[in-house]
PDB file of C-alpha atoms in Angstrom:
ATOM      1  CA  MET A   1       0.000   0.000   0.000  1.00  0.00           C
ATOM      2  CA  THR A   2       1.359   3.421  -0.957  1.00  0.00           C
ATOM      3  CA  GLN A   3       0.270   6.648   0.714  1.00  0.00           C
ATOM      4  CA  PHE A   4       0.924  10.098  -0.699  1.00  0.00           C
ATOM      5  CA  THR A   5      -0.747  13.460  -1.076  1.00  0.00           C
ATOM      6  CA  LEU A   6      -2.460  14.008  -4.410  1.00  0.00           C
ATOM      7  CA  ASN A   7      -3.658  17.479  -5.328  1.00  0.00           C
ATOM      8  CA  GLY A   8      -3.755  18.445  -1.664  1.00  0.00           C
ATOM      9  CA  ARG A   9      -5.597  15.352  -0.429  1.00  0.00           C
ATOM     10  CA  PRO A  10      -4.176  12.207   1.164  1.00  0.00           C
ATOM     11  CA  VAL A  11      -4.569   9.072  -0.940  1.00  0.00           C
ATOM     12  CA  GLU A  12      -3.724   5.444  -0.469  1.00  0.00           C
ATOM     13  CA  VAL A  13      -3.408   2.972  -3.334  1.00  0.00           C
ATOM     14  CA  GLU A  14      -2.982  -0.776  -3.273  1.00  0.00           C
ATOM     15  CA  ASN A  15      -1.120  -0.969  -6.584  1.00  0.00           C
ATOM     16  CA  PRO A  16       2.254  -2.729  -6.592  1.00  0.00           C
ATOM     17  CA  PRO A  17       4.951  -0.211  -5.616  1.00  0.00           C
ATOM     18  CA  ASP A  18       6.745  -0.734  -8.933  1.00  0.00           C
ATOM     19  CA  GLU A  19       3.686   0.168 -11.039  1.00  0.00           C
ATOM     20  CA  MET A  20       4.119   3.254 -13.204  1.00  0.00           C
ATOM     21  CA  LEU A  21       2.840   6.391 -11.439  1.00  0.00           C
ATOM     22  CA  LEU A  22       1.238   7.549 -14.697  1.00  0.00           C
ATOM     23  CA  LEU A  23      -0.920   4.426 -14.903  1.00  0.00           C
ATOM     24  CA  VAL A  24      -1.914   4.691 -11.253  1.00  0.00           C
ATOM     25  CA  LEU A  25      -2.996   8.302 -11.785  1.00  0.00           C
ATOM     26  CA  ARG A  26      -4.964   7.523 -14.946  1.00  0.00           C
ATOM     27  CA  ASP A  27      -6.350   4.043 -14.308  1.00  0.00           C
ATOM     28  CA  THR A  28      -6.649   3.652 -10.551  1.00  0.00           C
ATOM     29  CA  LEU A  29      -7.301   7.239  -9.497  1.00  0.00           C
ATOM     30  CA  LYS A  30      -9.173   8.166 -12.721  1.00  0.00           C
ATOM     31  CA  LEU A  31      -7.310  11.447 -13.284  1.00  0.00           C
ATOM     32  CA  LYS A  32      -7.127  11.566 -17.065  1.00  0.00           C
ATOM     33  CA  GLY A  33      -5.505  15.002 -17.466  1.00  0.00           C
ATOM     34  CA  THR A  34      -2.003  13.559 -17.279  1.00  0.00           C
ATOM     35  CA  LYS A  35      -1.419  12.012 -20.688  1.00  0.00           C
ATOM     36  CA  TYR A  36       0.446   8.904 -21.802  1.00  0.00           C
ATOM     37  CA  GLY A  37       2.600  10.037 -24.696  1.00  0.00           C
ATOM     38  CA  CYS A  38       5.723   7.973 -25.221  1.00  0.00           C
ATOM     39  CA  GLY A  39       6.379   6.107 -21.976  1.00  0.00           C
ATOM     40  CA  ALA A  40      10.092   6.868 -22.347  1.00  0.00           C
ATOM     41  CA  ALA A  41      10.525  10.392 -20.861  1.00  0.00           C
ATOM     42  CA  MET A  42      10.918  11.874 -24.320  1.00  0.00           C
ATOM     43  CA  CYS A  43       7.729  13.904 -24.805  1.00  0.00           C
ATOM     44  CA  GLY A  44       6.600  15.374 -21.461  1.00  0.00           C
ATOM     45  CA  ALA A  45       2.870  14.732 -21.892  1.00  0.00           C
ATOM     46  CA  CYS A  46       2.906  12.988 -18.497  1.00  0.00           C
ATOM     47  CA  THR A  47       4.537  15.838 -16.553  1.00  0.00           C
ATOM     48  CA  VAL A  48       3.364  16.181 -12.952  1.00  0.00           C
ATOM     49  CA  HIS A  49       4.868  17.831  -9.888  1.00  0.00           C
ATOM     50  CA  VAL A  50       6.422  15.706  -7.168  1.00  0.00           C
ATOM     51  CA  ASP A  51       7.211  17.844  -4.148  1.00  0.00           C
ATOM     52  CA  GLY A  52       7.038  20.862  -6.455  1.00  0.00           C
ATOM     53  CA  VAL A  53       9.457  19.533  -9.074  1.00  0.00           C
ATOM     54  CA  ALA A  54       8.332  18.742 -12.628  1.00  0.00           C
ATOM     55  CA  GLN A  55       8.722  15.006 -13.203  1.00  0.00           C
ATOM     56  CA  PHE A  56       7.827  12.506 -15.925  1.00  0.00           C
ATOM     57  CA  ALA A  57       5.140  10.287 -14.380  1.00  0.00           C
ATOM     58  CA  CYS A  58       5.975   7.577 -16.913  1.00  0.00           C
ATOM     59  CA  GLN A  59       9.410   7.199 -15.358  1.00  0.00           C
ATOM     60  CA  MET A  60       8.346   6.995 -11.716  1.00  0.00           C
ATOM     61  CA  ALA A  61       6.925   4.072  -9.826  1.00  0.00           C
ATOM     62  CA  VAL A  62       4.068   4.781  -7.454  1.00  0.00           C
ATOM     63  CA  GLY A  63       6.293   3.545  -4.640  1.00  0.00           C
ATOM     64  CA  ASP A  64       8.707   6.384  -5.457  1.00  0.00           C
ATOM     65  CA  VAL A  65       6.115   8.935  -4.348  1.00  0.00           C
ATOM     66  CA  ALA A  66       5.325   7.375  -0.963  1.00  0.00           C
ATOM     67  CA  GLY A  67       4.948  10.277   1.446  1.00  0.00           C
ATOM     68  CA  ALA A  68       5.380  12.840  -1.334  1.00  0.00           C
ATOM     69  CA  ASP A  69       3.144  15.644  -2.537  1.00  0.00           C
ATOM     70  CA  VAL A  70       1.997  14.958  -6.118  1.00  0.00           C
ATOM     71  CA  THR A  71       0.173  17.565  -8.190  1.00  0.00           C
ATOM     72  CA  THR A  72      -1.483  16.854 -11.520  1.00  0.00           C
ATOM     73  CA  ILE A  73      -3.114  19.295 -13.926  1.00  0.00           C
ATOM     74  CA  GLU A  74      -6.394  18.692 -12.067  1.00  0.00           C
ATOM     75  CA  GLY A  75      -4.768  20.009  -8.891  1.00  0.00           C
ATOM     76  CA  LEU A  76      -3.256  23.123 -10.441  1.00  0.00           C
ATOM     77  CA  SER A  77      -6.594  24.924 -10.228  1.00  0.00           C
ATOM     78  CA  GLU A  78     -10.001  23.552  -9.352  1.00  0.00           C
ATOM     79  CA  ASP A  79     -11.770  25.940 -11.700  1.00  0.00           C
ATOM     80  CA  GLY A  80      -9.223  26.503 -14.484  1.00  0.00           C
ATOM     81  CA  THR A  81      -8.301  30.005 -13.365  1.00  0.00           C
ATOM     82  CA  HIS A  82      -4.590  29.456 -12.750  1.00  0.00           C
ATOM     83  CA  PRO A  83      -2.694  32.250 -14.554  1.00  0.00           C
ATOM     84  CA  LEU A  84      -1.050  29.704 -16.856  1.00  0.00           C
ATOM     85  CA  GLN A  85      -4.361  28.171 -17.836  1.00  0.00           C
ATOM     86  CA  GLN A  86      -5.745  31.611 -18.556  1.00  0.00           C
ATOM     87  CA  ALA A  87      -2.617  32.603 -20.505  1.00  0.00           C
ATOM     88  CA  TRP A  88      -2.893  29.401 -22.562  1.00  0.00           C
ATOM     89  CA  ILE A  89      -6.396  30.465 -23.565  1.00  0.00           C
ATOM     90  CA  ALA A  90      -5.453  34.095 -24.213  1.00  0.00           C
ATOM     91  CA  GLU A  91      -2.501  33.114 -26.409  1.00  0.00           C
ATOM     92  CA  GLN A  92      -4.515  30.377 -28.151  1.00  0.00           C
ATOM     93  CA  VAL A  93      -1.736  27.882 -27.475  1.00  0.00           C
ATOM     94  CA  ALA A  94      -3.553  24.610 -27.975  1.00  0.00           C
ATOM     95  CA  GLN A  95      -3.920  23.129 -31.396  1.00  0.00           C
ATOM     96  CA  CYS A  96      -4.546  19.422 -30.893  1.00  0.00           C
ATOM     97  CA  GLY A  97      -4.103  19.939 -27.141  1.00  0.00           C
ATOM     98  CA  TYR A  98      -2.683  16.527 -26.259  1.00  0.00           C
ATOM     99  CA  CYS A  99       0.575  17.829 -24.788  1.00  0.00           C
ATOM    100  CA  GLN A 100      -0.875  20.863 -23.080  1.00  0.00           C
ATOM    101  CA  SER A 101      -1.385  19.522 -19.557  1.00  0.00           C
ATOM    102  CA  GLY A 102       2.263  18.466 -19.452  1.00  0.00           C
ATOM    103  CA  GLN A 103       3.345  21.798 -20.934  1.00  0.00           C
ATOM    104  CA  ILE A 104       1.357  23.747 -18.335  1.00  0.00           C
ATOM    105  CA  MET A 105       2.704  21.642 -15.468  1.00  0.00           C
ATOM    106  CA  ARG A 106       6.306  22.170 -16.617  1.00  0.00           C
ATOM    107  CA  ALA A 107       5.669  25.914 -16.966  1.00  0.00           C
ATOM    108  CA  ALA A 108       4.089  26.041 -13.492  1.00  0.00           C
ATOM    109  CA  ALA A 109       7.183  24.444 -11.956  1.00  0.00           C
ATOM    110  CA  LEU A 110       9.362  26.956 -13.806  1.00  0.00           C
ATOM    111  CA  LEU A 111       7.367  29.946 -12.562  1.00  0.00           C
ATOM    112  CA  ALA A 112       7.324  28.597  -9.005  1.00  0.00           C
ATOM    113  CA  ASP A 113      11.140  28.494  -9.065  1.00  0.00           C
ATOM    114  CA  ASN A 114      11.673  31.570 -11.212  1.00  0.00           C
ATOM    115  CA  PRO A 115       8.725  33.986 -11.283  1.00  0.00           C
ATOM    116  CA  ASN A 116      10.377  36.268 -13.837  1.00  0.00           C
ATOM    117  CA  PRO A 117      12.189  34.070 -16.367  1.00  0.00           C
ATOM    118  CA  THR A 118      13.845  35.397 -19.472  1.00  0.00           C
ATOM    119  CA  ARG A 119      12.694  34.133 -22.859  1.00  0.00           C
ATOM    120  CA  GLN A 120      15.817  31.948 -23.045  1.00  0.00           C
ATOM    121  CA  GLU A 121      15.133  30.452 -19.605  1.00  0.00           C
ATOM    122  CA  ILE A 122      11.593  29.641 -20.747  1.00  0.00           C
ATOM    123  CA  VAL A 123      12.872  28.065 -23.963  1.00  0.00           C
ATOM    124  CA  ASP A 124      15.465  26.027 -22.059  1.00  0.00           C
ATOM    125  CA  GLU A 125      13.000  24.720 -19.464  1.00  0.00           C
ATOM    126  CA  MET A 126      10.197  24.008 -21.884  1.00  0.00           C
ATOM    127  CA  SER A 127      12.521  22.060 -24.206  1.00  0.00           C
ATOM    128  CA  ALA A 128      11.868  18.976 -22.051  1.00  0.00           C
ATOM    129  CA  ASN A 129       8.312  18.860 -23.436  1.00  0.00           C
ATOM    130  CA  LEU A 130       7.418  18.297 -27.068  1.00  0.00           C
ATOM    131  CA  CYS A 131       4.501  19.703 -29.043  1.00  0.00           C
ATOM    132  CA  ARG A 132       3.796  17.812 -32.241  1.00  0.00           C
ATOM    133  CA  CYS A 133       1.763  20.736 -33.536  1.00  0.00           C
ATOM    134  CA  GLY A 134       4.708  23.114 -33.104  1.00  0.00           C
ATOM    135  CA  THR A 135       2.985  25.809 -31.048  1.00  0.00           C
ATOM    136  CA  TYR A 136       6.239  26.696 -29.274  1.00  0.00           C
ATOM    137  CA  THR A 137       6.077  30.435 -29.936  1.00  0.00           C
ATOM    138  CA  ARG A 138       2.592  30.574 -28.419  1.00  0.00           C
ATOM    139  CA  ILE A 139       3.744  28.446 -25.473  1.00  0.00           C
ATOM    140  CA  PHE A 140       6.604  30.850 -24.768  1.00  0.00           C
ATOM    141  CA  LYS A 141       4.270  33.854 -25.028  1.00  0.00           C
ATOM    142  CA  ALA A 142       1.795  32.225 -22.646  1.00  0.00           C
ATOM    143  CA  VAL A 143       4.499  31.573 -20.053  1.00  0.00           C
ATOM    144  CA  GLU A 144       5.660  35.191 -20.372  1.00  0.00           C
ATOM    145  CA  ARG A 145       2.065  36.400 -19.971  1.00  0.00           C
ATOM    146  CA  ALA A 146       1.494  34.233 -16.906  1.00  0.00           C
ATOM    147  CA  ALA A 147       4.761  35.414 -15.360  1.00  0.00           C
ATOM    148  CA  GLN A 148       3.394  38.964 -15.412  1.00  0.00           C
ATOM    149  CA  GLU A 149       0.330  37.820 -13.478  1.00  0.00           C
ATOM    150  CA  VAL A 150       1.876  35.455 -10.927  1.00  0.00           C
TER     151      VAL A 150
END
């Protein structure tokens, strides 16, 4: 049994400790916002925060988060009003939208550590996440917009 905090609430799961955190979030806990992209830490669609740090949920076992604080896109804002979510809408970032929850979670970790990043710092941090639609310029603008509001 693994206990951790998920989006501010204590949870306990009976999954084997070596089961992929991403699958536990999606299949056991029914939080579908975190996406399964590649399963190899190459795309970032599964990005969540573990103790405030952006992590690939496809590369973590649920046992690795025992006692930790895990935040998914569902926990970023209950009503979708987080400055990044609003900036994503204002900058019309999403095209297909599949990668966006991971993109937003990576950007949120960046802004938590560095509330006023330069464009190059944004580019460098966001390079861990891929967007097949190529909306990178809009992603960077959205992070810059959100940084002004955080």
